[in-house]
XYZ file of C-alpha atoms in Angstrom:
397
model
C 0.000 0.000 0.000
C 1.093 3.151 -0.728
C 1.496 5.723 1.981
C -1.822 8.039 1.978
C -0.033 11.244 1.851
C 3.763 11.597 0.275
C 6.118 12.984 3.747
C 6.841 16.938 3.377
C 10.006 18.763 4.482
C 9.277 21.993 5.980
C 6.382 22.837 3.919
C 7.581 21.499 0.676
C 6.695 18.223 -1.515
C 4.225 17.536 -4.176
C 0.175 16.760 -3.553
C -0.156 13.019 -3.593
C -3.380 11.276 -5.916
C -3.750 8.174 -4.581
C -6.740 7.786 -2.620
C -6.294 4.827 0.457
C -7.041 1.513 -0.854
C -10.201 -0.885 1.482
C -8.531 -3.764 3.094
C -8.497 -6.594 1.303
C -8.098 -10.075 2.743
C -3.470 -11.466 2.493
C -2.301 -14.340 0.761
C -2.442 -17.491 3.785
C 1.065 -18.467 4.099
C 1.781 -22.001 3.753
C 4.674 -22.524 5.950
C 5.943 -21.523 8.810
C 9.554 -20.672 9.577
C 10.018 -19.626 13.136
C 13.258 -18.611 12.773
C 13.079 -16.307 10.008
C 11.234 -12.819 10.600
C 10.279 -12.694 6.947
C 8.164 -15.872 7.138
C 5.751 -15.344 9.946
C 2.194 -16.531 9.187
C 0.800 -13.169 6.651
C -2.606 -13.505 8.930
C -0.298 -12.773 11.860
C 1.268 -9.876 10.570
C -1.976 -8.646 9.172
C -3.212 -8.957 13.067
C -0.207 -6.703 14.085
C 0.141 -4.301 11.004
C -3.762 -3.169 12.113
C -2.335 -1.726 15.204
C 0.329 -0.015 14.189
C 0.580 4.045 13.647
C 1.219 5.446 10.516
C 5.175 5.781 11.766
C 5.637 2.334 12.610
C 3.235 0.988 9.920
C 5.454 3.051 7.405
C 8.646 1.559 9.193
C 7.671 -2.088 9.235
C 6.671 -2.432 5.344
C 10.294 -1.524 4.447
C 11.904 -4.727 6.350
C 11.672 -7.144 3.894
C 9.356 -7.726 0.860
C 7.123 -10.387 2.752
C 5.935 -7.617 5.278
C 5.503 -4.778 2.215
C 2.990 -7.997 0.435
C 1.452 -7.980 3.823
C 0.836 -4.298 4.027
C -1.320 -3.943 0.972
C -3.988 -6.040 2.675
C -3.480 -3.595 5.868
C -4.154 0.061 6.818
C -2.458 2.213 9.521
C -4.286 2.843 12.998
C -3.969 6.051 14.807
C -5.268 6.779 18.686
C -3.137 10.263 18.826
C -3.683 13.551 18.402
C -2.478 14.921 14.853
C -2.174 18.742 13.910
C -3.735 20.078 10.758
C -2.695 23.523 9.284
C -4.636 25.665 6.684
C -2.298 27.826 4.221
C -4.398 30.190 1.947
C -4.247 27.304 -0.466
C -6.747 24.648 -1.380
C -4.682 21.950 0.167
C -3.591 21.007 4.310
C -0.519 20.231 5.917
C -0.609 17.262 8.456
C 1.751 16.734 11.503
C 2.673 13.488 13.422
C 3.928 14.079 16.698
C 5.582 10.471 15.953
C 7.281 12.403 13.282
C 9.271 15.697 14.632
C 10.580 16.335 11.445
C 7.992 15.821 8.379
C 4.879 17.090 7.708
C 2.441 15.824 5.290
C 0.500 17.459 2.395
C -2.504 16.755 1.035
C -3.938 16.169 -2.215
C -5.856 19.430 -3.828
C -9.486 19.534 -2.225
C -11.254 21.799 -4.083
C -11.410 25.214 -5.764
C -13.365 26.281 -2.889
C -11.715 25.216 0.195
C -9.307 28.237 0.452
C -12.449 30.218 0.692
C -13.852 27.984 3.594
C -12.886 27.448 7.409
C -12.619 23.964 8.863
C -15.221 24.764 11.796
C -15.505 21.091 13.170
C -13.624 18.027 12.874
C -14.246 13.849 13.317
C -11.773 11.579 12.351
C -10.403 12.440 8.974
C -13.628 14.696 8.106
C -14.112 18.270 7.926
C -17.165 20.611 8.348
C -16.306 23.734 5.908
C -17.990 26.568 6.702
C -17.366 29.410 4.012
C -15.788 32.125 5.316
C -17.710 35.823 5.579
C -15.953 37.784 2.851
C -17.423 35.298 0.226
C -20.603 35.354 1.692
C -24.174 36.620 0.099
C -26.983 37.830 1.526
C -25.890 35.692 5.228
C -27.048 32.144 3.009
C -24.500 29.605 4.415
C -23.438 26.744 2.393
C -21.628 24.200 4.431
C -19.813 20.580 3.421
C -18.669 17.808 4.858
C -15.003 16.811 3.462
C -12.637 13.819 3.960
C -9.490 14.904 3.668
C -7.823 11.902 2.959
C -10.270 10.677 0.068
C -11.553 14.135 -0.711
C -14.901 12.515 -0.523
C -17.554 15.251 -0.212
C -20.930 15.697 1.329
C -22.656 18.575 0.614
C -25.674 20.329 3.419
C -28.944 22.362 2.836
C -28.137 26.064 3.027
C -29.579 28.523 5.839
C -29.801 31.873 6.600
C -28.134 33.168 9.606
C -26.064 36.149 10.636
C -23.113 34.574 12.137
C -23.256 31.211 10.943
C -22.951 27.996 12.455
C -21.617 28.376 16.167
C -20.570 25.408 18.533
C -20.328 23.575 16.120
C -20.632 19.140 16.018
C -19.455 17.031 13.618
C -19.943 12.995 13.965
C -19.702 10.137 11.163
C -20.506 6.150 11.014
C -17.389 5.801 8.995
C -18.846 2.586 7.429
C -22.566 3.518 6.479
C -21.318 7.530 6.525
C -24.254 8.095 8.467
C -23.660 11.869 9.730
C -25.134 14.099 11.943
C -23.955 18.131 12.385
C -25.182 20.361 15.337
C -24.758 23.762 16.113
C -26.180 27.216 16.901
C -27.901 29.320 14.781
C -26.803 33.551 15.797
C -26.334 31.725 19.587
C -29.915 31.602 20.155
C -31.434 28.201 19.001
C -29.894 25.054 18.533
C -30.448 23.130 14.736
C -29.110 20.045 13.732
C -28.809 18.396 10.205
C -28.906 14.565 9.543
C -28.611 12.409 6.694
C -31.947 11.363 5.384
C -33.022 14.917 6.365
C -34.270 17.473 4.113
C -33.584 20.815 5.660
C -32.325 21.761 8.784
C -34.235 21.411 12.185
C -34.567 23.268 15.405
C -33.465 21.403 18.646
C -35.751 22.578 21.323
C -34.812 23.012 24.416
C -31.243 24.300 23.592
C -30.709 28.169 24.111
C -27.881 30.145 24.900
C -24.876 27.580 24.464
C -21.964 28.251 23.889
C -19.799 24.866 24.757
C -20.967 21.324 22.750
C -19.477 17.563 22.905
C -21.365 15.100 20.933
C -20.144 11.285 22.854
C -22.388 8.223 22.775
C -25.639 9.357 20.897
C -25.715 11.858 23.904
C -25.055 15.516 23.351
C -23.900 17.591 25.927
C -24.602 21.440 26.132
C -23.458 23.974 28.313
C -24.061 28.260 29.166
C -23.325 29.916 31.934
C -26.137 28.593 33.901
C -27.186 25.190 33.210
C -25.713 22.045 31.858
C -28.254 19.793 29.899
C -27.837 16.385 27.891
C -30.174 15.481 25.513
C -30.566 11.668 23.744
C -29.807 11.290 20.319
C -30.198 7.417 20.031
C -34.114 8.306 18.966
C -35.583 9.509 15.866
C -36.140 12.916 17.925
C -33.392 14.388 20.324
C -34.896 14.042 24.431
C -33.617 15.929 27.369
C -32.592 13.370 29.933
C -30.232 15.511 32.121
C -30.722 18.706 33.460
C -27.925 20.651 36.234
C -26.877 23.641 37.780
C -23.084 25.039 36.964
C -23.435 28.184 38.626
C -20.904 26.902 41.255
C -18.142 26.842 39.293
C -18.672 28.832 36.186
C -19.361 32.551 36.140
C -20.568 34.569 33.434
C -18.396 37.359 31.770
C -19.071 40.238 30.995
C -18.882 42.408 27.885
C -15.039 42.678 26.782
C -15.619 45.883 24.778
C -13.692 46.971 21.534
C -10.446 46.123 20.591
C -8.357 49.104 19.526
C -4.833 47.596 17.373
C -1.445 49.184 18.873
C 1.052 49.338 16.155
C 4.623 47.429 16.443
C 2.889 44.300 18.417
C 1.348 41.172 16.871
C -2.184 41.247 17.133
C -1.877 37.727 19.112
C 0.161 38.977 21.819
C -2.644 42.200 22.148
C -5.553 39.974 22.570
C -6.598 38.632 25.906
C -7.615 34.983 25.019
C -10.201 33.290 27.228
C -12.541 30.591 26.497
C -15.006 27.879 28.495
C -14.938 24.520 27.559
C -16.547 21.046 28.450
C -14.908 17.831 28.018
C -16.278 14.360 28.291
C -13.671 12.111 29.382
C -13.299 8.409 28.052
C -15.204 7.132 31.637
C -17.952 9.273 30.932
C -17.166 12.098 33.702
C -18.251 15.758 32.585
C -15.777 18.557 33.088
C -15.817 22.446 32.569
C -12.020 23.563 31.410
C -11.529 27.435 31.372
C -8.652 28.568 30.136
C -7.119 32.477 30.088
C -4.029 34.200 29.097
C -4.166 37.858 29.611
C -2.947 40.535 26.959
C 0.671 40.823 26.634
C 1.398 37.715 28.444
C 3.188 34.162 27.706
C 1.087 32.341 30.476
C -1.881 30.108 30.126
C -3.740 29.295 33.033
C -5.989 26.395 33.847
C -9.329 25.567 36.004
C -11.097 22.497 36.018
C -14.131 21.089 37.669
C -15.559 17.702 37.721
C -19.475 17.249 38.033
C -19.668 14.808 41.200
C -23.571 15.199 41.472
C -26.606 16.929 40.329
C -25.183 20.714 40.983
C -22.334 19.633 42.722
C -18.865 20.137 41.385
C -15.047 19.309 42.976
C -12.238 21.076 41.538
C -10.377 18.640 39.205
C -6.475 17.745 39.535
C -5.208 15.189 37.405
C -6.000 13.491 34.147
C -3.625 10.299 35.405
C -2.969 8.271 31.523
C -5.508 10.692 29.899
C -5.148 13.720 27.712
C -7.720 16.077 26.826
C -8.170 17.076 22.607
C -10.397 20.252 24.013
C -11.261 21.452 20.241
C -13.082 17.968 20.463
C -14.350 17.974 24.195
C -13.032 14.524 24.569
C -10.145 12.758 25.965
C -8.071 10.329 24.998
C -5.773 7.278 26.562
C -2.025 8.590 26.528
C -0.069 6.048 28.686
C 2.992 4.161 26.819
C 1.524 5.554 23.854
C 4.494 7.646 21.840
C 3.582 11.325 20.605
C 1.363 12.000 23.018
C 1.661 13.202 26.515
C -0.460 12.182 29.290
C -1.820 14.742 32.065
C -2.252 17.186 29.272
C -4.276 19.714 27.205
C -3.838 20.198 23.864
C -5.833 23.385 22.963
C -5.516 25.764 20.366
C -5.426 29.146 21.825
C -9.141 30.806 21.435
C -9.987 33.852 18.852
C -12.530 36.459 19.100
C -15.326 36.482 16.611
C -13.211 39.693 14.943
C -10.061 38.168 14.339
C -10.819 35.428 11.700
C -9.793 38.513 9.593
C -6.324 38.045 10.517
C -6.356 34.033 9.480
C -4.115 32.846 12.144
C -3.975 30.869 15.151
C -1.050 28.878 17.306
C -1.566 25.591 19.026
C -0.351 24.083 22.371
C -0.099 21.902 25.032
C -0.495 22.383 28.549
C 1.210 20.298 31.003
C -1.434 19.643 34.395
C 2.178 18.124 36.055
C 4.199 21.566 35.243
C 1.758 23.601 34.618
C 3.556 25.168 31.547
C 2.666 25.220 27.735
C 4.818 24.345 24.754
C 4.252 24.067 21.285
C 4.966 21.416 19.097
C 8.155 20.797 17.093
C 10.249 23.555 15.450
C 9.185 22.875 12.105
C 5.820 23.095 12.210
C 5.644 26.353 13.930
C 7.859 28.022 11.255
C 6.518 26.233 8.343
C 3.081 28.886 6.972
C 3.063 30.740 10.201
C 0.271 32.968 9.055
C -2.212 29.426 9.085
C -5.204 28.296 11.191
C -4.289 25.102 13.069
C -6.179 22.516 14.878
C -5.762 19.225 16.607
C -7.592 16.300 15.676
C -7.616 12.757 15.063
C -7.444 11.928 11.730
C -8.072 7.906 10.703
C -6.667 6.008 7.994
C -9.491 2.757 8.495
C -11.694 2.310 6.498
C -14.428 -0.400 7.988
């Protein structure tokens, strides 16, 4: 099998074609040598090249040409975090925190995906959003896009001012079933499925500004009340309703922004944002994070829901780390490229500043409680990008 997307040095390297290949079933082998590498049973190998990441998957298929036959009938896993970059281009660049020193690039994925923004993310699909200066008359036009494949799925316009807000992407990978939710101008939540015709109003959802989607169950949170509703149905029931006054406080109004000249706009802007994460156990936690203006330093609060409007401040993630552009987390320990007890965030933007097209990612460390960014090269390759974390997959079911 050929690798899904050619390796990139520094932001250089040419688009690759080939779309990933379904898993076909190896050749049986008809001896066994036990003391030769080359000759272990094919179904074997298939076994352990399906649980390999793309590093070690790339790795393995080079040791002999036995193990490269056995690849074709195989596809890389992945169960870490990747980051994805958006130049002003109709392409991405991919990075591997197994990989500190390549990036990949992606095929071409459309004349109009420079003039999008990737708003929400499952797996290795994208919910494009176009962005306001191509707008007309506030009618939004939003896809679905597999970046790998370049598969597309395109959704029923709507009106709206601002667009789609919180926004939730999920996919049955295997039927593409597909459901997106969001808010419509923060007041009303609507929600899109396949089968559906137009878009429909979720009632009973007002004022959000913080969504996970986990389990058929989606999870919505203001500054006042934390509510899950069923999906599992043909219509979306309430089946949780809780206080988070306790721990979360409503902000008030920030006022303008006025630009001082000789300082990047990033380092001017006070970033804060409230998040909620549902961790792989099920527990529900509020994250809010805040660097103020001028200043290098993130800082960190979470909460834990213990009980109906009770809440314990929360200190460790122990082998988990938190994706928080997904609200999820994910299992870290012995796993290489990522780092357990951590956050890996992307640092929030105002509603104003998509006008500057840039963003930085990080991660947090709950044991040091300091922030780095990933590798050298992938900070200085298209600094003037949008960049996001997410978990791409290279399975196909």
């Amino acid at each position: 099998m050929s690798s899904p997307l050619p390796p990139e040095s520094h932001g250089s390297g040419t688009p690759a074609t080939d779309d990933l290949p379904l898993a076909k079933s190896p050749p049986s082998t008809q001896r066994i040598n036990l003391h030769c590498w080359s000759k272990l049973p094919s179904e074997l190998m298939q076994l352990v090249f399906d649980r390999l990441g793309l590093a070690d998957f790339q790795r393995a298929k080079s040791v002999c040409s036995s193990w490269l036959s056995v690849s074709r009938y195989s596809e890389p896993n992945n169960q870490i975090p990747w980051m994805i970059r958006f130049p002003k281009d109709n392409y991405c660049l991919l990075f591997n925190p197994e990989e500190e020193d390549k990036m990949y690039k992606t095929p071409n994925l459309g004349n109009d995906f420079a003039k999008s923004s990737c708003v929400a993310s499952y797996r290795s699909w994208l919910l494009m959003q176009p962005k306001l200066e191509y707008m007309e008359d506030h009618q939004y036009n939003l896809y679905i896009l597999d970046l790998l494949t370049r598969e597309r799925i395109n959704l029923p316009s709507f009106v709206t001012e601002f667009g789609l807000t919180c926004p939730i992407l999920w996919m049955d990978e295997k039927t593409k079933d597909h459901l997106v939710i969001g808010m419509a101008d923060d007041d009303f939540g609507i929600s899109f499925k396949k089968g559906d015709n137009t878009w429909k109003q979720i009632p009973g959802i007002e004022e959000c500004f913080s969504m996970v989607f986990k389990d058929h169950k989606l999870y919505c949170l203001n500054y006042y009340k934390l509510k899950i509703f069923d999906f599992s149905g043909d219509i979306p029931v309430k089946v949780f309703k809780t206080c988070v006054s306790e721990c979360l406080k409503p902000r008030g109004g920030g006022g303008g922004f006025m630009r001082l000249p000789g300082f990047p706009v990033n380092d001017q802007l006070s970033h804060r944002k409230d998040n909620m994460v549902v961790t792989l156990c099920g527990d529900v936690l509020i994250v809010q994070c805040h660097r103020p203006s001028f200043s290098k330093i993130w800082k960190f609060k979470i909460d834990k829901m213990v009980g109906n409007n009770k809440w314990e401040k929360f200190v460790s993630l122990r082998d988990e780390a938190i994706l928080l552009d997904l609200g999820i987390t994910v299992l870290a320990k012995d796993m290489q490229g990522i780092k357990a007890n951590s956050i890996y965030f992307s640092n929030p933007t105002p509603y104003f500043q998509d006008q500057y097209d840039k963003n930085e990612i990080f991660i947090f460390s709950l044991d040091s409680n300091t922030v780095e960014q990933p590798h050298r090269c992938v900070s200085s390759s298209f600094p003037r990008s949008r960049s996001r974390w997410f978990l791409p997959s290279f399975k196909r079911e």
